[in-house]
Structures are given as structure tokens and as C-alpha cells.
XYZ file of C-alpha atoms in Angstrom:
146
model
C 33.696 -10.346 1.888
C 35.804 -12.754 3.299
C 36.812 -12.035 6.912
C 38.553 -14.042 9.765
C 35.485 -13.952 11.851
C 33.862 -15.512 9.128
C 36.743 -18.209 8.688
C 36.819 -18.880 12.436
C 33.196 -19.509 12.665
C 32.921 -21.183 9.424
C 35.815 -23.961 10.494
C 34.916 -24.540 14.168
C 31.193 -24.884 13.144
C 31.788 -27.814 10.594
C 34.046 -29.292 13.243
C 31.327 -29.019 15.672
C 29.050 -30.688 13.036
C 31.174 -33.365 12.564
C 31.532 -34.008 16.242
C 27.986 -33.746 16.603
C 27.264 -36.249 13.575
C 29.471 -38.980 15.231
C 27.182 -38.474 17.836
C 24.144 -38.803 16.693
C 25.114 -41.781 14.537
C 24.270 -44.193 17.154
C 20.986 -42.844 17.665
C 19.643 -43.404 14.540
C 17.864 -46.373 13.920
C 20.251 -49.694 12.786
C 21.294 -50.321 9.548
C 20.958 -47.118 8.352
C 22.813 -46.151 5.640
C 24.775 -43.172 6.358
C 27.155 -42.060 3.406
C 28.417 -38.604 3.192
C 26.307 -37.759 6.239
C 29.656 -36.377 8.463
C 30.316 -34.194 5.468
C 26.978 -32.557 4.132
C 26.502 -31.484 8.067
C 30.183 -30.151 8.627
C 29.584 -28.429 5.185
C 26.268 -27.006 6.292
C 28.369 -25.872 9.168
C 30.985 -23.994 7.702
C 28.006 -22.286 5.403
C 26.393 -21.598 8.776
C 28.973 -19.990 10.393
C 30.073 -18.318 7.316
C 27.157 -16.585 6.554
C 24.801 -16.666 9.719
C 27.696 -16.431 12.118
C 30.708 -14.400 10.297
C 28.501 -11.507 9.773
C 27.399 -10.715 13.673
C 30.942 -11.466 14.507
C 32.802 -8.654 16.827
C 30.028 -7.150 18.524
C 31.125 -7.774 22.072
C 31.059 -10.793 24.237
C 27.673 -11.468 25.192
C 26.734 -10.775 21.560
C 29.198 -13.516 20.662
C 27.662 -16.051 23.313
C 24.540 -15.386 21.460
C 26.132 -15.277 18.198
C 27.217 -18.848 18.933
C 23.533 -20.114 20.470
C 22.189 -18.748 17.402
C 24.868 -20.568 14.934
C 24.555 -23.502 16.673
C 20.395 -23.715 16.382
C 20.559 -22.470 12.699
C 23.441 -25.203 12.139
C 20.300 -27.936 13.974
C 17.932 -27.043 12.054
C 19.380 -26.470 8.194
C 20.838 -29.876 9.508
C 17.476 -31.398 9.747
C 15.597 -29.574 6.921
C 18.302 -31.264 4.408
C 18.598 -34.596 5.592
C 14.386 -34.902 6.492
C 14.786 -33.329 2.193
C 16.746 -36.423 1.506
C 14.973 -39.077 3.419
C 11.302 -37.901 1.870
C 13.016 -37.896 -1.522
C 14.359 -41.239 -1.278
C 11.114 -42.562 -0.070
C 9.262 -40.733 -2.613
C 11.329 -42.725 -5.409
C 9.852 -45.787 -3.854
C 6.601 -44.581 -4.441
C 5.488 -44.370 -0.695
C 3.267 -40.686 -1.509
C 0.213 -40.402 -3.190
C 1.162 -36.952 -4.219
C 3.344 -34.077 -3.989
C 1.392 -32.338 -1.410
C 2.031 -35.576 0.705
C 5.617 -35.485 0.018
C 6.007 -31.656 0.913
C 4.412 -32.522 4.541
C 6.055 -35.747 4.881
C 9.442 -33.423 5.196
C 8.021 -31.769 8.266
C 7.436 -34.985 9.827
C 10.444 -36.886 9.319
C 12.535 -33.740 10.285
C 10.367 -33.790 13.799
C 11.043 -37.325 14.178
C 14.967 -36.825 13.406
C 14.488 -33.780 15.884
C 12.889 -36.119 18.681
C 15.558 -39.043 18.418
C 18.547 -36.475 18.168
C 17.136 -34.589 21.409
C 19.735 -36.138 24.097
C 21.458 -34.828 26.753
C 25.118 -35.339 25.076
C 24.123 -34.409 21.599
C 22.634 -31.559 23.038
C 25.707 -30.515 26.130
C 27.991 -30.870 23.282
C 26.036 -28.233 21.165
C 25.731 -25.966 24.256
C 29.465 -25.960 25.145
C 30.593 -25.647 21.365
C 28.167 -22.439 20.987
C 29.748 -21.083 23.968
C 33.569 -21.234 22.515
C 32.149 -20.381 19.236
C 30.840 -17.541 19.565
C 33.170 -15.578 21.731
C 36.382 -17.350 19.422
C 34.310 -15.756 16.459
C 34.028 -11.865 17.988
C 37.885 -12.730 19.026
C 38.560 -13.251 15.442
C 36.725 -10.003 14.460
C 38.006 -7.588 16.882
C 41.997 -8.701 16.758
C 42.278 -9.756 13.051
C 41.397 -7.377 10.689
């Protein structure tokens, strides 16, 4: 059911994704091809804040800060299981796995690589103070907009 809390933390997480993916653009290693990367991760936002963060919306303010730490983690790490998705599936149509099995675990490892080189202080201050207006702008939403 569609709520404002829901709305709220749907569009201010896929901002925050998009601020975060201009950020960890020049991180990644050169030449890489980056395509419709800004908008799969603001999308994956506003599903992330639609779903994960909507629906805890409005249960007080601490709840909220925590509403928005969680949001912000789940937003990280659907974030990295999709792209470390793409990048195993683009190397698996150049033949670089012997085997499905390979390809499966492969995910794991390019998504803890992504993880490593996306661990920096501003990618990670910016995630911490957009949780923290998140959240609290999300149980705002859901206790004065019904």
C-alpha cells in the first residue's frame, strides 16, 4: 500500500544512490565502462526504501535512525549483489568459467572485491550522514502524513 513514508524513503534513497554512484565512479578501475550504472543503483534505492524502509517507517526516532542504517546497508549490499551479477555474467559470455559452479562463486568474489575498493572514508561518511536524515525524514513522513 502506497504510503508517504514509503515515497519519502523510496526518493531520498535513490538520490542517495546516485550521489553515492558519482562517488564511487572514480574508484573503480579506468576505463571501465559504466552505462546505466547511476540508474540501476538509484532504482535499487527507491526499491530499497520502498519496501525495506517504507514499511518500519513511524516508529519513533531512534527507530528511524536505525531504519535509515539499515536502508542504507541493504541499499550497499543489493547494490553489490547486482552489479558483482552483471560483471560475472559478462565475463562468463567470454568464456572465463569452466562451469556454472565457478560462475555462482565467482559472484561472491567480485562483489568482495567491489566491496573492498568502494570501502572509503567519503563513500562511506556520505552513507552515514544520508542514513541519518533518512531515516528520521522517513518516520516524519509516517507520523504527519497519513
Amino acid at each position: 500500500m502506497p504510503t508517504a513514508a514509503r515515497l519519502v524513503a523510496g526518493v531520498l534513497l535513490a538520490i542517495l544512490a546516485w550521489i553515492l554512484s558519482d562517488l564511487v565512479r572514480p574508484l573503480m578501475p579506468e576505463g571501465t565502462a559504466f552505462g546505466w550504472f547511476n540508474y540501476v543503483n538509484a532504482f535499487i534505492g527507491l526499491w530499497v526504501g520502498w519496501v525495506v524502509m517504507g514499511r518500519r517507517a513511524g516508529r519513533g526516532f531512534v527507530q528511524g535512525i536505525n531504519n535509515g542504517l539499515t536502508g542504507v546497508v541493504m541499499l550497499f549490499l543489493w547494490c553489490l549483489a547486482a552489479h558483482s551479477c552483471w560483471e560475472m555474467f559478462r565475463l562468463a559470455m567470454r568464456n572465463r568459467y569452466d562451469g556454472p559452479m565457478e560462475a555462482i562463486t565467482a559472484i561472491f568474489l567480485i562483489g568482495s572485491e567491489f566491496g573492498v575498493m568502494i570501502a572509503t572514508a567519503p563513500v562511506l561518511g556520505t552513507a552515514l550522514v544520508g542514513a541519518l536524515i533518512i531515516g528520521p525524514a522517513a518516520d516524519f513522513a509516517a507520523k504527519h502524513w497519513r
